[in-house]
PDB file of C-alpha atoms in Angstrom:
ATOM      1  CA  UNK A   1    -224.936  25.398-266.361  1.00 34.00           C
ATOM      2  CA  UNK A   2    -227.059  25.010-269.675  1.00 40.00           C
ATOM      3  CA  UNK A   3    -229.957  27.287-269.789  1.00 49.00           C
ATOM      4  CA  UNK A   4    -233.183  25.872-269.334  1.00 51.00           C
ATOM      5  CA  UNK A   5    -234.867  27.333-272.281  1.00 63.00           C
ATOM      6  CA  UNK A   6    -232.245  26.284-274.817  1.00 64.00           C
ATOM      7  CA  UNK A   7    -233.298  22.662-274.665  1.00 74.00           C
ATOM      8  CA  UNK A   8    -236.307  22.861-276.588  1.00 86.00           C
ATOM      9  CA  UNK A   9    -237.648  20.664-279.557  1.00 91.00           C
ATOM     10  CA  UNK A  10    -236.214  21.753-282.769  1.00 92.00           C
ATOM     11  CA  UNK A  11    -238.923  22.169-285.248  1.00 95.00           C
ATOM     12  CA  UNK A  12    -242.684  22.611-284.809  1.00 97.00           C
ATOM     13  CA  UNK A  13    -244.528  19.912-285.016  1.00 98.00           C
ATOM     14  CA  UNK A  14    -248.264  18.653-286.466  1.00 97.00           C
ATOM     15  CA  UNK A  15    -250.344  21.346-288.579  1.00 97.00           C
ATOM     16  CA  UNK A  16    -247.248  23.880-288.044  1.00 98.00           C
ATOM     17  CA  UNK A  17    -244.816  21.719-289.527  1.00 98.00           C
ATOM     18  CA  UNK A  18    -246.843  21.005-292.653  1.00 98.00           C
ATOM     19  CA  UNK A  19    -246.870  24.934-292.817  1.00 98.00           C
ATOM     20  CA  UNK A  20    -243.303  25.524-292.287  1.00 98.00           C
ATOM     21  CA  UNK A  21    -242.472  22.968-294.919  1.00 98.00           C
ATOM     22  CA  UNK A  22    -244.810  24.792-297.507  1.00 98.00           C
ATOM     23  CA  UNK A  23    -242.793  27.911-296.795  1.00 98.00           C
ATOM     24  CA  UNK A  24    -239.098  26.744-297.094  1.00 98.00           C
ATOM     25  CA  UNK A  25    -238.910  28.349-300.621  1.00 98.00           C
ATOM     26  CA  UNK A  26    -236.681  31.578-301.220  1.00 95.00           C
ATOM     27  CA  UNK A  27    -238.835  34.913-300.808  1.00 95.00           C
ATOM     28  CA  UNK A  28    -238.051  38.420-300.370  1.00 93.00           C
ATOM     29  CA  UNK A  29    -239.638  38.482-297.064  1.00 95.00           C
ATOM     30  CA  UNK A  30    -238.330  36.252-295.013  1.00 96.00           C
ATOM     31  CA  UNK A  31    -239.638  34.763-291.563  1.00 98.00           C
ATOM     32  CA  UNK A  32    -237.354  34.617-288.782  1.00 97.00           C
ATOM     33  CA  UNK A  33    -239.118  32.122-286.403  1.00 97.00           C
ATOM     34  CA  UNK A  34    -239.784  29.944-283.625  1.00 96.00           C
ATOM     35  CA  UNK A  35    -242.224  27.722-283.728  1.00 97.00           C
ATOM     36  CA  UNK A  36    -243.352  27.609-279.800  1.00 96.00           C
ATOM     37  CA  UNK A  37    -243.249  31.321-279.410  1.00 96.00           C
ATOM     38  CA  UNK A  38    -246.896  33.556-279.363  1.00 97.00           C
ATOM     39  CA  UNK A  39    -245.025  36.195-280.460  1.00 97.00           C
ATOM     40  CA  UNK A  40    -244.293  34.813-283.643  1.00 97.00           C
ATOM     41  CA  UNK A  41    -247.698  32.726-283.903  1.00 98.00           C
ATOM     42  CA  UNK A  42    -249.168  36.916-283.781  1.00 98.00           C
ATOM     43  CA  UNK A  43    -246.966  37.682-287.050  1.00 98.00           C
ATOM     44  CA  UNK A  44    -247.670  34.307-288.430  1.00 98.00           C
ATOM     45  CA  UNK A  45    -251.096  34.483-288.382  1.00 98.00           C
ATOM     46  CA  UNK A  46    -251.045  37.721-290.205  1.00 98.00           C
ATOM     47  CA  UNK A  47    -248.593  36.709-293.098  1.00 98.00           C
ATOM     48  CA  UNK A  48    -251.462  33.413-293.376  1.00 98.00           C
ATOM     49  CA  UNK A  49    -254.730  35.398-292.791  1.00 98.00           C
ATOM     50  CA  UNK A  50    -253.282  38.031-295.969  1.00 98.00           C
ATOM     51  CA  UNK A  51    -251.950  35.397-297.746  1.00 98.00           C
ATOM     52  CA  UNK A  52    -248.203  37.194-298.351  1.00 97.00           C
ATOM     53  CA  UNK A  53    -245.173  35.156-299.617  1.00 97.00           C
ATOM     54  CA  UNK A  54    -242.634  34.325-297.039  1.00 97.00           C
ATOM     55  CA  UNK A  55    -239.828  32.208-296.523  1.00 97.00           C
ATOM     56  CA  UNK A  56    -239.913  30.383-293.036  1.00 98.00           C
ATOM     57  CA  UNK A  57    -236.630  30.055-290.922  1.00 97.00           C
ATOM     58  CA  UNK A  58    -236.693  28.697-287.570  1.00 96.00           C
ATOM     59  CA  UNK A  59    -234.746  29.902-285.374  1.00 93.00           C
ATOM     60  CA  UNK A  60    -233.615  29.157-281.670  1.00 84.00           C
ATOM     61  CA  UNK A  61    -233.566  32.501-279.613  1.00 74.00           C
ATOM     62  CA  UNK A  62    -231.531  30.636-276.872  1.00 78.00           C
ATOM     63  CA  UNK A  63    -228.592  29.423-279.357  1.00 79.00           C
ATOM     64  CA  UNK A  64    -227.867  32.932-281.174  1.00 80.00           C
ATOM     65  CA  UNK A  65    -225.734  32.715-284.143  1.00 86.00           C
ATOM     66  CA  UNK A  66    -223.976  35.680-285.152  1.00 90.00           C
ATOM     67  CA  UNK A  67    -226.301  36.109-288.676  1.00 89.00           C
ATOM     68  CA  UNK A  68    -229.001  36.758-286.919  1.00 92.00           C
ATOM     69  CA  UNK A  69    -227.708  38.788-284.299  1.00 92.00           C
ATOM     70  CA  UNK A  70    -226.486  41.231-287.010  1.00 91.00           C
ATOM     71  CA  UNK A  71    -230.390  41.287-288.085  1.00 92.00           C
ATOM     72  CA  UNK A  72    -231.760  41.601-284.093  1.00 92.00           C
ATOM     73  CA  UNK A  73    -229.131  42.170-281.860  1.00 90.00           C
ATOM     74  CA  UNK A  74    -231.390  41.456-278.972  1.00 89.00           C
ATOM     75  CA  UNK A  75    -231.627  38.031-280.793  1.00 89.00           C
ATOM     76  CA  UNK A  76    -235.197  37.855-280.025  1.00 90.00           C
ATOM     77  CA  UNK A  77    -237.926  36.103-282.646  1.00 95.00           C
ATOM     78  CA  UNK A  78    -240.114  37.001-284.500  1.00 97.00           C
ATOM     79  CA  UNK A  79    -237.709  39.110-286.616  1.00 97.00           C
ATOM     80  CA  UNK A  80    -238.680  39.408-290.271  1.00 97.00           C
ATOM     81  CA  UNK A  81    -236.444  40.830-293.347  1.00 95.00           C
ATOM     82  CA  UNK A  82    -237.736  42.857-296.355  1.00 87.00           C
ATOM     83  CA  UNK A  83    -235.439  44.180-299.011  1.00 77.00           C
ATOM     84  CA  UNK A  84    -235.382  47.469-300.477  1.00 79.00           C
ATOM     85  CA  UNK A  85    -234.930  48.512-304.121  1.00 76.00           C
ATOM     86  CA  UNK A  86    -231.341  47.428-303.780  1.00 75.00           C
ATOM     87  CA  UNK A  87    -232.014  44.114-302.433  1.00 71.00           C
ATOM     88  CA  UNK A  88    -230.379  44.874-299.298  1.00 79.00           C
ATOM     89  CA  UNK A  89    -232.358  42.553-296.478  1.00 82.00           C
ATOM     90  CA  UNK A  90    -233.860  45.308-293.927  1.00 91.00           C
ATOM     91  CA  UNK A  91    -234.763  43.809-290.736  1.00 95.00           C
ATOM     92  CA  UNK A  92    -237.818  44.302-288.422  1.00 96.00           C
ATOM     93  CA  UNK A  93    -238.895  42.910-284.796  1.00 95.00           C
ATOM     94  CA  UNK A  94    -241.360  43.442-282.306  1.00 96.00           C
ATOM     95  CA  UNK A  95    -244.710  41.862-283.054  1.00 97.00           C
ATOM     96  CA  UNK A  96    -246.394  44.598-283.197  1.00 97.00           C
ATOM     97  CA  UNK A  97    -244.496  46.813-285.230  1.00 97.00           C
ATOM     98  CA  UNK A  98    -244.137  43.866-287.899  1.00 98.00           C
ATOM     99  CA  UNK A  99    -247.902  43.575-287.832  1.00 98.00           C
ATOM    100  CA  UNK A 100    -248.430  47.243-288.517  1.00 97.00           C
ATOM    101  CA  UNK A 101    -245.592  46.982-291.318  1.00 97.00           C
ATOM    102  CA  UNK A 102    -246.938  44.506-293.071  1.00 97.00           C
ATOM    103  CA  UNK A 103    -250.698  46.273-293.248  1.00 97.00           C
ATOM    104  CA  UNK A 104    -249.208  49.078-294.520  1.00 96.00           C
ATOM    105  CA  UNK A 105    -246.368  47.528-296.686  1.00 95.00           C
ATOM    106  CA  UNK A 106    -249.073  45.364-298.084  1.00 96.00           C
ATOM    107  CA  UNK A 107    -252.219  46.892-299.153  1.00 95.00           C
ATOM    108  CA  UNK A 108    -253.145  45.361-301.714  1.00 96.00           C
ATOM    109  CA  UNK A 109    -252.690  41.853-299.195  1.00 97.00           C
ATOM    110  CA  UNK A 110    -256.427  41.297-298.002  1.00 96.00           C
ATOM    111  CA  UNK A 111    -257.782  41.037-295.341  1.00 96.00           C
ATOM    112  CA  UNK A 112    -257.329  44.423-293.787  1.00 97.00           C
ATOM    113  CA  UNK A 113    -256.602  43.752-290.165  1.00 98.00           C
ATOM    114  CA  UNK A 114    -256.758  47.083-289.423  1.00 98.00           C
ATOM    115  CA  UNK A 115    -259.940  49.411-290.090  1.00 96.00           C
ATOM    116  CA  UNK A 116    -259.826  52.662-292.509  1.00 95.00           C
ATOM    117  CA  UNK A 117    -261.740  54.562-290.287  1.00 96.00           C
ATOM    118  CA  UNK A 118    -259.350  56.467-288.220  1.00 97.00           C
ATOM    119  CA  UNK A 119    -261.396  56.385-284.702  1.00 97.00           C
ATOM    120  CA  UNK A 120    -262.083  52.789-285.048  1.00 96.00           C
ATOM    121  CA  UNK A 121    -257.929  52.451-286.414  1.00 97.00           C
ATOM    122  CA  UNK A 122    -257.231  54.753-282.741  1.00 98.00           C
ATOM    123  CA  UNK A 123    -259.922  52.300-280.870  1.00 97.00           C
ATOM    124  CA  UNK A 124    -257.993  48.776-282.074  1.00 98.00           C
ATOM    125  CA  UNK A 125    -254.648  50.391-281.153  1.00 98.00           C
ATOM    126  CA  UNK A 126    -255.271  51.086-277.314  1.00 98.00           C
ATOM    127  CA  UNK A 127    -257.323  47.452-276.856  1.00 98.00           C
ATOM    128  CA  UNK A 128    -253.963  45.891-278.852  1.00 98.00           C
ATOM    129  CA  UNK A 129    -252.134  47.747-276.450  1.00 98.00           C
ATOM    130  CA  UNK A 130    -254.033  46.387-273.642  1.00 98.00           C
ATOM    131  CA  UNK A 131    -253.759  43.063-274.715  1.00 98.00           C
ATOM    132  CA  UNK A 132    -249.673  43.425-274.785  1.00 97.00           C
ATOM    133  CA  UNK A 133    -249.490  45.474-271.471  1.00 97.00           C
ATOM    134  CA  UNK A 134    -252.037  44.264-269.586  1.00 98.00           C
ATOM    135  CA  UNK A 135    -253.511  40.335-270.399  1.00 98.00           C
ATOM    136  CA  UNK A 136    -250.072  38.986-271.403  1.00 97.00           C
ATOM    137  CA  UNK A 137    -248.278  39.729-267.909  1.00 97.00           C
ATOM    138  CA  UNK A 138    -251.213  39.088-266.190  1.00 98.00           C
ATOM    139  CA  UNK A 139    -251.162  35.667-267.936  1.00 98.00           C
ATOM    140  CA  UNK A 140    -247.106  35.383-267.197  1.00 96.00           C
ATOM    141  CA  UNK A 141    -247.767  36.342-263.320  1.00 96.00           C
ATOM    142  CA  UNK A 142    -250.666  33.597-262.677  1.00 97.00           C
ATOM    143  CA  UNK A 143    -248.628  31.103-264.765  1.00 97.00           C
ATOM    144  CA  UNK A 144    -245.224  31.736-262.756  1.00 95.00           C
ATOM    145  CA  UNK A 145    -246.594  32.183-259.306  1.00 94.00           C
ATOM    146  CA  UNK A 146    -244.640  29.473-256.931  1.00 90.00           C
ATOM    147  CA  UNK A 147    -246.469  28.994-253.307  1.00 82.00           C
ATOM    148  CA  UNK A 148    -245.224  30.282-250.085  1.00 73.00           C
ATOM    149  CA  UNK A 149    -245.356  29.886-246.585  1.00 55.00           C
ATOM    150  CA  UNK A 150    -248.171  31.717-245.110  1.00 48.00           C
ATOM    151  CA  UNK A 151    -247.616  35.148-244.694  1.00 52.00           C
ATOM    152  CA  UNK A 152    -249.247  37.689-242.832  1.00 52.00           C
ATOM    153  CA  UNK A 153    -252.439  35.607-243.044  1.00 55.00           C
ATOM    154  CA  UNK A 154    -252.124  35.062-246.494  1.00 58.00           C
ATOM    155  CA  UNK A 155    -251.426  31.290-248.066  1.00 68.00           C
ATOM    156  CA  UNK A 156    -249.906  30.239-251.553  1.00 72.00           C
ATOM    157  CA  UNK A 157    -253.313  29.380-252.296  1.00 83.00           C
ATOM    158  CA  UNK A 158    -254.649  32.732-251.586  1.00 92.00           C
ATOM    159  CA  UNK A 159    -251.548  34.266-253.590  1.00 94.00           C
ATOM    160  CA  UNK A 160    -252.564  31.901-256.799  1.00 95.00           C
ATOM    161  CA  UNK A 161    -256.989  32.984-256.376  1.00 95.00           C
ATOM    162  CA  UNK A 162    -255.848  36.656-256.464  1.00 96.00           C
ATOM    163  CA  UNK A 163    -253.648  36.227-259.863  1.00 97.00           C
ATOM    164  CA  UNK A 164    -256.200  33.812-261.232  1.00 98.00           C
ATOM    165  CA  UNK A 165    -259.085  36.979-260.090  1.00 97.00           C
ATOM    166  CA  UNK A 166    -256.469  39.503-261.975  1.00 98.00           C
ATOM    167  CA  UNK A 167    -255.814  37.919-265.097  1.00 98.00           C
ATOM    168  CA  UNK A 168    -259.992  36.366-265.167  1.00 98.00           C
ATOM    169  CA  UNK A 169    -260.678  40.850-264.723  1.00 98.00           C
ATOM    170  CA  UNK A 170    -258.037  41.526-267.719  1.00 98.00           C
ATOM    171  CA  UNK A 171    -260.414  38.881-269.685  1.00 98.00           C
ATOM    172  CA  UNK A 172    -263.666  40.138-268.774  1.00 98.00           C
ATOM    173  CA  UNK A 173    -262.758  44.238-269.326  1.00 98.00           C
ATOM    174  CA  UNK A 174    -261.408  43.193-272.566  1.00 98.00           C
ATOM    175  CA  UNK A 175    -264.738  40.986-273.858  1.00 98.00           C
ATOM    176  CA  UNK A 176    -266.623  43.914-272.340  1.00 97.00           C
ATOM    177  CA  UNK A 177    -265.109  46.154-275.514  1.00 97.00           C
ATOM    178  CA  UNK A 178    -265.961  43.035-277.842  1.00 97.00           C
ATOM    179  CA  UNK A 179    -268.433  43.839-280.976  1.00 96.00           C
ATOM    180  CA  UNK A 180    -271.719  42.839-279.285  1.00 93.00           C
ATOM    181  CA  UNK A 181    -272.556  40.726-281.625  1.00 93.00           C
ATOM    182  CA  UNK A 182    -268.889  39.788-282.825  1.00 92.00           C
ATOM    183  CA  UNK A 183    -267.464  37.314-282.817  1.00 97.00           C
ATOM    184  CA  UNK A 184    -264.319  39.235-283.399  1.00 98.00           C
ATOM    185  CA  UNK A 185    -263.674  42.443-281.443  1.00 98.00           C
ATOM    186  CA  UNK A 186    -264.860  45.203-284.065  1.00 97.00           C
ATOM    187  CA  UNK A 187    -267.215  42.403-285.613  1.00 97.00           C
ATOM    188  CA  UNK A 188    -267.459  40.153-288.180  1.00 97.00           C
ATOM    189  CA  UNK A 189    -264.154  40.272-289.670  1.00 97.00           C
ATOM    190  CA  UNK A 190    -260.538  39.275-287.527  1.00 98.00           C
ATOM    191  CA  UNK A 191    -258.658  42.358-286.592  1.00 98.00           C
ATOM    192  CA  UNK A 192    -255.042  43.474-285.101  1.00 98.00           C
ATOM    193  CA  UNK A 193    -257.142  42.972-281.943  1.00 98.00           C
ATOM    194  CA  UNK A 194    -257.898  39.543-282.183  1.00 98.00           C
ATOM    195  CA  UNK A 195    -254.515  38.443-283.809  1.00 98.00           C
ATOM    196  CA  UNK A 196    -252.417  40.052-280.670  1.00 98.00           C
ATOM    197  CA  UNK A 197    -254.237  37.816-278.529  1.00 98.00           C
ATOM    198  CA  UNK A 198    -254.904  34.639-280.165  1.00 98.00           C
ATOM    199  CA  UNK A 199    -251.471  33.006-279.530  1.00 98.00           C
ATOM    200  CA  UNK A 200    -252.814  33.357-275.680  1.00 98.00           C
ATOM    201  CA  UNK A 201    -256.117  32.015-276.252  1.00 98.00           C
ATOM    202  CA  UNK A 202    -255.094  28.799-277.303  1.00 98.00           C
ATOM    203  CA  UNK A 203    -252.753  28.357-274.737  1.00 98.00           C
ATOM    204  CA  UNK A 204    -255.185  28.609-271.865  1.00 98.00           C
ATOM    205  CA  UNK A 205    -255.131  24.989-271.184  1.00 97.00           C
ATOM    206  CA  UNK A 206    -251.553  25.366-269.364  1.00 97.00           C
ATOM    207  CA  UNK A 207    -253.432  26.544-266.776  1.00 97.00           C
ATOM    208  CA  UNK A 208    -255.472  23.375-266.477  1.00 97.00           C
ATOM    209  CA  UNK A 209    -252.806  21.236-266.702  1.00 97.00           C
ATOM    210  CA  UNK A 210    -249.894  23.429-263.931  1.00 96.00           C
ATOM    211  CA  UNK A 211    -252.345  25.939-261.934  1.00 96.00           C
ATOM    212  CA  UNK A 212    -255.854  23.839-260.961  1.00 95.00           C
ATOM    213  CA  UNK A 213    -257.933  25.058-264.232  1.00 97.00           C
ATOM    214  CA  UNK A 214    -258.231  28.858-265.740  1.00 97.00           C
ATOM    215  CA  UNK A 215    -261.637  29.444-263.406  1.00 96.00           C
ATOM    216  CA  UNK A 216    -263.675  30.508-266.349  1.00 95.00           C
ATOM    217  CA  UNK A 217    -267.061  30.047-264.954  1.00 94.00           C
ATOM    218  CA  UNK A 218    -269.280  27.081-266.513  1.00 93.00           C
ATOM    219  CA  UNK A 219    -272.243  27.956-268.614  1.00 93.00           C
ATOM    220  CA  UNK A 220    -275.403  28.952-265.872  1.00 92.00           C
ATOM    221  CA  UNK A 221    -272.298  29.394-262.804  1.00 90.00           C
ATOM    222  CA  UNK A 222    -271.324  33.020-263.584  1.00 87.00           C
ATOM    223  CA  UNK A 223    -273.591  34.239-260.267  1.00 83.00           C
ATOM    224  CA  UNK A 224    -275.040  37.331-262.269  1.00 93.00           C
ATOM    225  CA  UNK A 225    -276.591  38.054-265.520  1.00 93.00           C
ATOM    226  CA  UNK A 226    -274.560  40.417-266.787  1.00 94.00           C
ATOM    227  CA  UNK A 227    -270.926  37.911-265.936  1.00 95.00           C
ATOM    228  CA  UNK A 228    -273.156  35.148-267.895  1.00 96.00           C
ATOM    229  CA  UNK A 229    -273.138  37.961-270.996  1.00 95.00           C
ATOM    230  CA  UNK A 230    -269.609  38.375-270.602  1.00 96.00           C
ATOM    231  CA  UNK A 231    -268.080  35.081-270.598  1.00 97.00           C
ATOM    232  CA  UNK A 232    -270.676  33.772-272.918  1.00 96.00           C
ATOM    233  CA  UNK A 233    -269.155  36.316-275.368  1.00 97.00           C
ATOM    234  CA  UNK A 234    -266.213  35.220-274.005  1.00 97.00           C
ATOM    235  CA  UNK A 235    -266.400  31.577-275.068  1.00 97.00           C
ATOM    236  CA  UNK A 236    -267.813  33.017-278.575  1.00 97.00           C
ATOM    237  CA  UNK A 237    -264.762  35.063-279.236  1.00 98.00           C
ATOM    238  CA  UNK A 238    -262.684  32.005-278.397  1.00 98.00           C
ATOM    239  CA  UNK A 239    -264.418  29.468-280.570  1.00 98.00           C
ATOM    240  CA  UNK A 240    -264.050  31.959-283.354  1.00 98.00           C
ATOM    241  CA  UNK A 241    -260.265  32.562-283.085  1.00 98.00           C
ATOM    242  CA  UNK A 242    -260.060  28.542-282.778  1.00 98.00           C
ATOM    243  CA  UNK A 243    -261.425  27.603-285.843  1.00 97.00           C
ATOM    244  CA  UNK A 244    -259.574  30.350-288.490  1.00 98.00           C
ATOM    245  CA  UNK A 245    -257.487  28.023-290.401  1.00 98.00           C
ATOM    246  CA  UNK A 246    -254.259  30.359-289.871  1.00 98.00           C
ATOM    247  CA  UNK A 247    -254.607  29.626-286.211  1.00 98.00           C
ATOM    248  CA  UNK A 248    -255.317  26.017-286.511  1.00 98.00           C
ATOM    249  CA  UNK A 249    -252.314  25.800-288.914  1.00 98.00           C
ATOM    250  CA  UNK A 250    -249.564  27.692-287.246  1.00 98.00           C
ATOM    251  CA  UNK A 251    -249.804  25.302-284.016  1.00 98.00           C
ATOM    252  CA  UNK A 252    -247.530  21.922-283.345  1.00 98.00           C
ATOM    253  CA  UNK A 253    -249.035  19.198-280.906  1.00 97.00           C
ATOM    254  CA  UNK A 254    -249.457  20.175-277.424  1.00 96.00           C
ATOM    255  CA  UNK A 255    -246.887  17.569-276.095  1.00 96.00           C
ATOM    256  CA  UNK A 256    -243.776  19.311-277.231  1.00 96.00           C
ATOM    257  CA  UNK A 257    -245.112  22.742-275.720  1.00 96.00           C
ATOM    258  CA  UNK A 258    -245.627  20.845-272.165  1.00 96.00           C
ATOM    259  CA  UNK A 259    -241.731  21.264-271.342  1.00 94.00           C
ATOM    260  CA  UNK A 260    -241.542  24.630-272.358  1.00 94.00           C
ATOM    261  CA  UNK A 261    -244.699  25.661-270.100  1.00 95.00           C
ATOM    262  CA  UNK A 262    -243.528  23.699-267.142  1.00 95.00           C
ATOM    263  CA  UNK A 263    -240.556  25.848-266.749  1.00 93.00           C
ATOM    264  CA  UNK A 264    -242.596  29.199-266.670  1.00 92.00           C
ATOM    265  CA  UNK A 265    -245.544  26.968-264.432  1.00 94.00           C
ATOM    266  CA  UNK A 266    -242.085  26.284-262.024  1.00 91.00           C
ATOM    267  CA  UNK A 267    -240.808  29.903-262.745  1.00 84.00           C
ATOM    268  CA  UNK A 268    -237.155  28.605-263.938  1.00 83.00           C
ATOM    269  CA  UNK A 269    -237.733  29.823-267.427  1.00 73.00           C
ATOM    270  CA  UNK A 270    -234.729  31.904-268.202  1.00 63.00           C
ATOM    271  CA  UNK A 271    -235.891  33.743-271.467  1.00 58.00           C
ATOM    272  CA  UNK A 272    -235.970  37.726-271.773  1.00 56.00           C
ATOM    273  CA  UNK A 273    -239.791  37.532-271.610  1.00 51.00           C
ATOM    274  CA  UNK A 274    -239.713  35.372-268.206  1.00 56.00           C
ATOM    275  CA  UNK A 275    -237.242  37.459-266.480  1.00 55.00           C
ATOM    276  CA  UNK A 276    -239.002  40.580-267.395  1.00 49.00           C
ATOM    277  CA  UNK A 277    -242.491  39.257-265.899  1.00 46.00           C
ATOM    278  CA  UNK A 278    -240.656  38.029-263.025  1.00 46.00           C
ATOM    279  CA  UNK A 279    -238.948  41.120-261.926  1.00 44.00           C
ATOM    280  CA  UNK A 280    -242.698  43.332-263.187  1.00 41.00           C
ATOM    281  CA  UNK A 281    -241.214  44.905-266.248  1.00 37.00           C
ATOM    282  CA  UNK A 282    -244.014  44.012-268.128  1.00 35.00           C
ATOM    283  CA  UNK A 283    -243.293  42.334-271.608  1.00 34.00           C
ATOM    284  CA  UNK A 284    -240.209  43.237-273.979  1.00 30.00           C
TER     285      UNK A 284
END
């Protein structure tokens, strides 16, 4: 049986594929991508927001071809190459390890997305860690929940509230850590922080179109003052990290994500990140 995850659209699509086209020339560091994948939108953004040369090359993580499993042998994207003073191509993966590379690889590549002060450096390190342990599986386990039969007095309904509740509380103890006046998290310049999570962000509407809606309280519905503070930072943060020109840019047209989405909405995605959600692993 083909796996599900294999038959995906090729290429990215709208304001992404404009980008990926600009990016086709040789460069030392080259881009091992794909195109759907937050993961890669996190390193994307970063090689955009700092303006460093790359060479895009999309990649399908479901149809691994030997040359790239000799660069990632877990065959997993985003994977990015940098030679050394021989030339030879050293490879890298894991988002957040590339991120941190390429801050410190390229310092003269500005923005900083990290600070120089070593508290606040310490401080965007555990909320980036949050982010990747906490909001993204929380986000996987709402997304992936399939109903049941009434158990024990519980329905699928009352299964899907209570991951909807624990994902909304992973949103709302982040924003409480938000700059107060942002609208990034340390302030008024993007971080690490907000990178990690972007990718995420913009993907909220899958929940409106597989799971009922997010829940994100309307304007004036929040029941308290101090919820009202939180998602109205909330919604600030948001409109921030939508309108940054690397995010904006590194996105294809929602239609050809729909497919992918539906399978993790259905829980019959088969990819490494899927599986490890669905068995509570956390994320690879």
């Amino acid at each position: 049986m083909p796996v599900p995850d294999a038959d995906i659209h090729p290429e990215a699509t709208g304001p992404a594929k404009a980008l990926v086209a600009n990016h086709q020339a040789e460069q030392p560091l080259k881009f091992y991508a794909g195109w759907f994948c937050p993961f890669v939108q996190r390193v994307w953004l970063a090689l955009e927001e700092k303006q460093i040369p790359y060479q895009y090359i999309e990649v399908n993580p479901y149809h691994k071809q030997p040359s790239f499993l000799a660069l990632n042998p877990r065959g997993l994207v985003p994977t990015i190459t940098s030679p050394d003073t021989s030339s030879n191509a050293r490879p890298l993966y894991e988002s957040t390890v590339i991120l941190e590379y390429l801050e410190e690889a390229y310092p003269t590549h500005t923005p900083a997305l990290l600070p120089q002060d070593p508290y606040l450096r310490a401080r965007a390190r555990i909320w980036i860690d949050y982010v990747t342990s906490r909001i993204i599986p929380a986000f996987h386990r709402f997304l992936q929940h399939q109903p049941r039969s009434a158990q024990g007095g519980n329905s699928g309904e009352d299964e899907l509230q209570t991951l909807r509740a624990d994902f909304l509380d992973t949103l709302k103890e982040f924003t409480r850590e938000l700059h107060p006046q942002g609208p990034y998290f340390l302030g008024e310049e993007l971080s690490l922080v907000d990178v990690v999570l972007a990718p995420w962000a913009v993907r909220l509407w899958v929940f409106d179109e597989f799971k009922g809606g997010l829940g994100v309280p309307a304007p004036g519905q929040a029941g308290s003052e101090e919820e009202e503070g939180v998602w109205e930072r909330w919604r600030r943060w948001v409109a921030a990290v939508e309108g940054r020109r690397s995010v904006r840019e590194t996105l294809s047209e929602r239609e050809w994500y729909l497919p992918i989405y539906r399978r993790y909405a259905e829980d019959k995605a088969q990819s490494e990140l899927a599986r490890a959600v669905r068995k509570g692993r956390g994320v690879p």
